[in-house]
Amino acid sequence: MDFFDVLVGYETYLWNHLDDRLRAGGGVSLGTLSALRVVRRHAGECRVQELRTDLGITVGAASKLVDRLERDGLAVRSAHPGDRRSSLVTLTAAGDAAHDAGVALMATTLAEHLAGETALAETTVALARLLAKLGATLPQVAR
């Protein structure tokens, strides 16, 4: 249980801290930045399904998230060329700028948190391996 307490406690602290820093800097929320990162990662091929899968949320929540991105001028939907039932989500210029500013601020903040850590690359590999193992035990999000 100590591992669980440390993991969840730090995750909550880090999420709130990064979200506060983003908002204080005039940027988007961390939740919005996470969505922008997914859209960027799937550039040109991002559907609501990619947001659902990558963020671990329901289809309905992912669709509402895209609605908010569009409302805020950060993304647009366009018809999927091969599937008339689907649409593609792409970032606008404002979405690209919000993404880049948010990612830069997150990198700076994380560097501050990890200042002095000498084994960062090795630790990152070990954490990624552990998170993949932990993620494999989680049930799929309802579709």
mmCIF file of C-alpha atoms in Angstrom:
data_model
loop_
_atom_site.group_PDB
_atom_site.id
_atom_site.type_symbol
_atom_site.label_atom_id
_atom_site.label_comp_id
_atom_site.label_asym_id
_atom_site.label_seq_id
_atom_site.Cartn_x
_atom_site.Cartn_y
_atom_site.Cartn_z
ATOM 1 C CA MET A 1 0.000 0.000 0.000
ATOM 2 C CA ASP A 2 2.945 2.362 0.484
ATOM 3 C CA PHE A 3 3.669 2.198 -3.262
ATOM 4 C CA PHE A 4 0.014 2.967 -4.034
ATOM 5 C CA ASP A 5 -0.065 5.903 -1.619
ATOM 6 C CA VAL A 6 3.136 7.393 -3.037
ATOM 7 C CA LEU A 7 2.103 6.847 -6.656
ATOM 8 C CA VAL A 8 -1.427 8.264 -6.360
ATOM 9 C CA GLY A 9 -0.450 11.061 -4.003
ATOM 10 C CA TYR A 10 2.326 12.308 -6.251
ATOM 11 C CA GLU A 11 0.180 11.964 -9.378
ATOM 12 C CA THR A 12 -2.518 14.120 -7.812
ATOM 13 C CA TYR A 13 0.021 16.680 -6.567
ATOM 14 C CA LEU A 14 1.801 16.807 -9.945
ATOM 15 C CA TRP A 15 -1.457 17.121 -11.919
ATOM 16 C CA ASN A 16 -2.678 19.995 -9.736
ATOM 17 C CA HIS A 17 0.714 21.717 -9.745
ATOM 18 C CA LEU A 18 1.087 21.534 -13.546
ATOM 19 C CA ASP A 19 -2.519 22.621 -14.068
ATOM 20 C CA ASP A 20 -1.983 25.619 -11.768
ATOM 21 C CA ARG A 21 1.230 26.567 -13.591
ATOM 22 C CA LEU A 22 -0.427 26.304 -16.993
ATOM 23 C CA ARG A 23 -3.385 28.443 -15.935
ATOM 24 C CA ALA A 24 -1.156 30.991 -14.151
ATOM 25 C CA GLY A 25 0.812 31.333 -17.375
ATOM 26 C CA GLY A 26 -2.376 32.054 -19.310
ATOM 27 C CA GLY A 27 -2.366 28.643 -20.968
ATOM 28 C CA VAL A 28 -4.932 25.902 -21.355
ATOM 29 C CA SER A 29 -5.797 23.458 -18.572
ATOM 30 C CA LEU A 30 -3.786 20.286 -18.229
ATOM 31 C CA GLY A 31 -6.808 18.259 -19.386
ATOM 32 C CA THR A 32 -7.029 20.332 -22.549
ATOM 33 C CA LEU A 33 -3.281 20.079 -23.089
ATOM 34 C CA SER A 34 -3.516 16.294 -22.807
ATOM 35 C CA ALA A 35 -6.142 16.306 -25.569
ATOM 36 C CA LEU A 36 -4.032 18.613 -27.743
ATOM 37 C CA ARG A 37 -1.081 16.247 -27.312
ATOM 38 C CA VAL A 38 -3.182 13.300 -28.528
ATOM 39 C CA VAL A 39 -4.422 15.234 -31.565
ATOM 40 C CA ARG A 40 -0.838 16.290 -32.397
ATOM 41 C CA ARG A 41 0.467 12.734 -31.909
ATOM 42 C CA HIS A 42 -2.110 11.411 -34.404
ATOM 43 C CA ALA A 43 -1.683 14.364 -36.769
ATOM 44 C CA GLY A 44 -3.953 14.058 -39.770
ATOM 45 C CA GLU A 45 -5.485 10.797 -38.561
ATOM 46 C CA CYS A 46 -6.993 11.711 -35.175
ATOM 47 C CA ARG A 47 -10.591 10.677 -34.597
ATOM 48 C CA VAL A 48 -12.637 10.770 -31.403
ATOM 49 C CA GLN A 49 -11.617 7.122 -31.010
ATOM 50 C CA GLU A 50 -7.914 8.052 -30.665
ATOM 51 C CA LEU A 51 -8.796 10.539 -27.915
ATOM 52 C CA ARG A 52 -10.922 7.903 -26.189
ATOM 53 C CA THR A 53 -8.175 5.298 -26.316
ATOM 54 C CA ASP A 54 -5.186 7.499 -25.472
ATOM 55 C CA LEU A 55 -6.910 9.350 -22.630
ATOM 56 C CA GLY A 56 -8.793 6.325 -21.280
ATOM 57 C CA ILE A 57 -12.183 8.031 -21.411
ATOM 58 C CA THR A 58 -15.551 7.091 -22.878
ATOM 59 C CA VAL A 59 -16.594 7.915 -26.452
ATOM 60 C CA GLY A 60 -19.150 10.389 -25.108
ATOM 61 C CA ALA A 61 -16.534 12.173 -22.997
ATOM 62 C CA ALA A 62 -14.110 12.254 -25.943
ATOM 63 C CA SER A 63 -16.800 13.708 -28.204
ATOM 64 C CA LYS A 64 -17.596 16.419 -25.662
ATOM 65 C CA LEU A 65 -13.875 17.126 -25.327
ATOM 66 C CA VAL A 66 -13.642 17.700 -29.083
ATOM 67 C CA ASP A 67 -16.701 19.964 -28.860
ATOM 68 C CA ARG A 68 -14.857 22.077 -26.263
ATOM 69 C CA LEU A 69 -11.672 22.169 -28.347
ATOM 70 C CA GLU A 70 -13.705 23.422 -31.300
ATOM 71 C CA ARG A 71 -15.608 25.949 -29.173
ATOM 72 C CA ASP A 72 -12.283 27.328 -27.896
ATOM 73 C CA GLY A 73 -10.837 27.525 -31.412
ATOM 74 C CA LEU A 74 -8.131 24.948 -30.677
ATOM 75 C CA ALA A 75 -9.250 22.224 -33.109
ATOM 76 C CA VAL A 76 -11.590 21.596 -36.006
ATOM 77 C CA ARG A 77 -13.415 18.518 -37.271
ATOM 78 C CA SER A 78 -13.522 17.591 -40.922
ATOM 79 C CA ALA A 79 -15.123 14.722 -42.790
ATOM 80 C CA HIS A 80 -13.096 11.513 -42.800
ATOM 81 C CA PRO A 81 -12.249 10.805 -46.456
ATOM 82 C CA GLY A 82 -12.749 7.056 -46.129
ATOM 83 C CA ASP A 83 -15.512 6.771 -43.534
ATOM 84 C CA ARG A 84 -18.546 9.031 -43.757
ATOM 85 C CA ARG A 85 -19.577 8.054 -40.199
ATOM 86 C CA SER A 86 -16.333 9.436 -38.775
ATOM 87 C CA SER A 87 -14.541 12.770 -38.687
ATOM 88 C CA LEU A 88 -10.934 13.805 -38.320
ATOM 89 C CA VAL A 89 -9.773 16.241 -35.646
ATOM 90 C CA THR A 90 -6.901 18.609 -36.378
ATOM 91 C CA LEU A 91 -5.350 21.435 -34.416
ATOM 92 C CA THR A 92 -5.848 25.023 -35.490
ATOM 93 C CA ALA A 93 -2.982 27.507 -35.379
ATOM 94 C CA ALA A 94 -4.213 28.507 -31.901
ATOM 95 C CA GLY A 95 -4.263 24.823 -30.903
ATOM 96 C CA ASP A 96 -0.702 24.351 -32.154
ATOM 97 C CA ALA A 97 0.444 27.411 -30.204
ATOM 98 C CA ALA A 98 -1.343 26.279 -27.020
ATOM 99 C CA HIS A 99 0.191 22.826 -27.407
ATOM 100 C CA ASP A 100 3.731 24.130 -27.861
ATOM 101 C CA ALA A 101 3.488 26.636 -24.995
ATOM 102 C CA GLY A 102 1.970 24.045 -22.664
ATOM 103 C CA VAL A 103 4.538 21.364 -23.474
ATOM 104 C CA ALA A 104 7.397 23.845 -22.940
ATOM 105 C CA LEU A 105 5.986 24.887 -19.561
ATOM 106 C CA MET A 106 5.519 21.253 -18.537
ATOM 107 C CA ALA A 107 9.118 20.447 -19.516
ATOM 108 C CA THR A 108 10.409 23.363 -17.445
ATOM 109 C CA THR A 109 8.281 22.406 -14.449
ATOM 110 C CA LEU A 110 9.270 18.736 -14.590
ATOM 111 C CA ALA A 111 12.938 19.712 -14.887
ATOM 112 C CA GLU A 112 12.525 21.756 -11.711
ATOM 113 C CA HIS A 113 10.971 18.747 -9.955
ATOM 114 C CA LEU A 114 13.774 16.440 -11.079
ATOM 115 C CA ALA A 115 16.712 18.824 -10.634
ATOM 116 C CA GLY A 116 19.783 16.970 -9.458
ATOM 117 C CA GLU A 117 18.510 13.533 -10.485
ATOM 118 C CA THR A 118 21.491 11.782 -12.037
ATOM 119 C CA ALA A 119 19.813 8.611 -13.281
ATOM 120 C CA LEU A 120 16.866 10.198 -15.040
ATOM 121 C CA ALA A 121 17.095 8.185 -18.278
ATOM 122 C CA GLU A 122 17.338 4.866 -16.436
ATOM 123 C CA THR A 123 14.565 5.826 -14.036
ATOM 124 C CA THR A 124 12.310 6.863 -16.910
ATOM 125 C CA VAL A 125 12.818 3.480 -18.598
ATOM 126 C CA ALA A 126 12.052 1.635 -15.347
ATOM 127 C CA LEU A 127 8.942 3.731 -14.701
ATOM 128 C CA ALA A 128 7.684 3.232 -18.261
ATOM 129 C CA ARG A 129 8.145 -0.536 -17.858
ATOM 130 C CA LEU A 130 6.264 -0.534 -14.536
ATOM 131 C CA LEU A 131 3.455 1.647 -15.895
ATOM 132 C CA ALA A 132 3.042 -0.654 -18.906
ATOM 133 C CA LYS A 133 2.784 -3.601 -16.520
ATOM 134 C CA LEU A 134 0.277 -1.790 -14.312
ATOM 135 C CA GLY A 135 -1.731 -0.606 -17.336
ATOM 136 C CA ALA A 136 -1.989 -4.156 -18.667
ATOM 137 C CA THR A 137 -3.949 -5.144 -15.550
ATOM 138 C CA LEU A 138 -6.571 -2.394 -15.893
ATOM 139 C CA PRO A 139 -9.956 -3.117 -17.481
ATOM 140 C CA GLN A 140 -10.753 -1.379 -20.766
ATOM 141 C CA VAL A 141 -12.802 1.800 -20.660
ATOM 142 C CA ALA A 142 -16.458 1.195 -21.525
ATOM 143 C CA ARG A 143 -17.127 1.943 -25.184
#
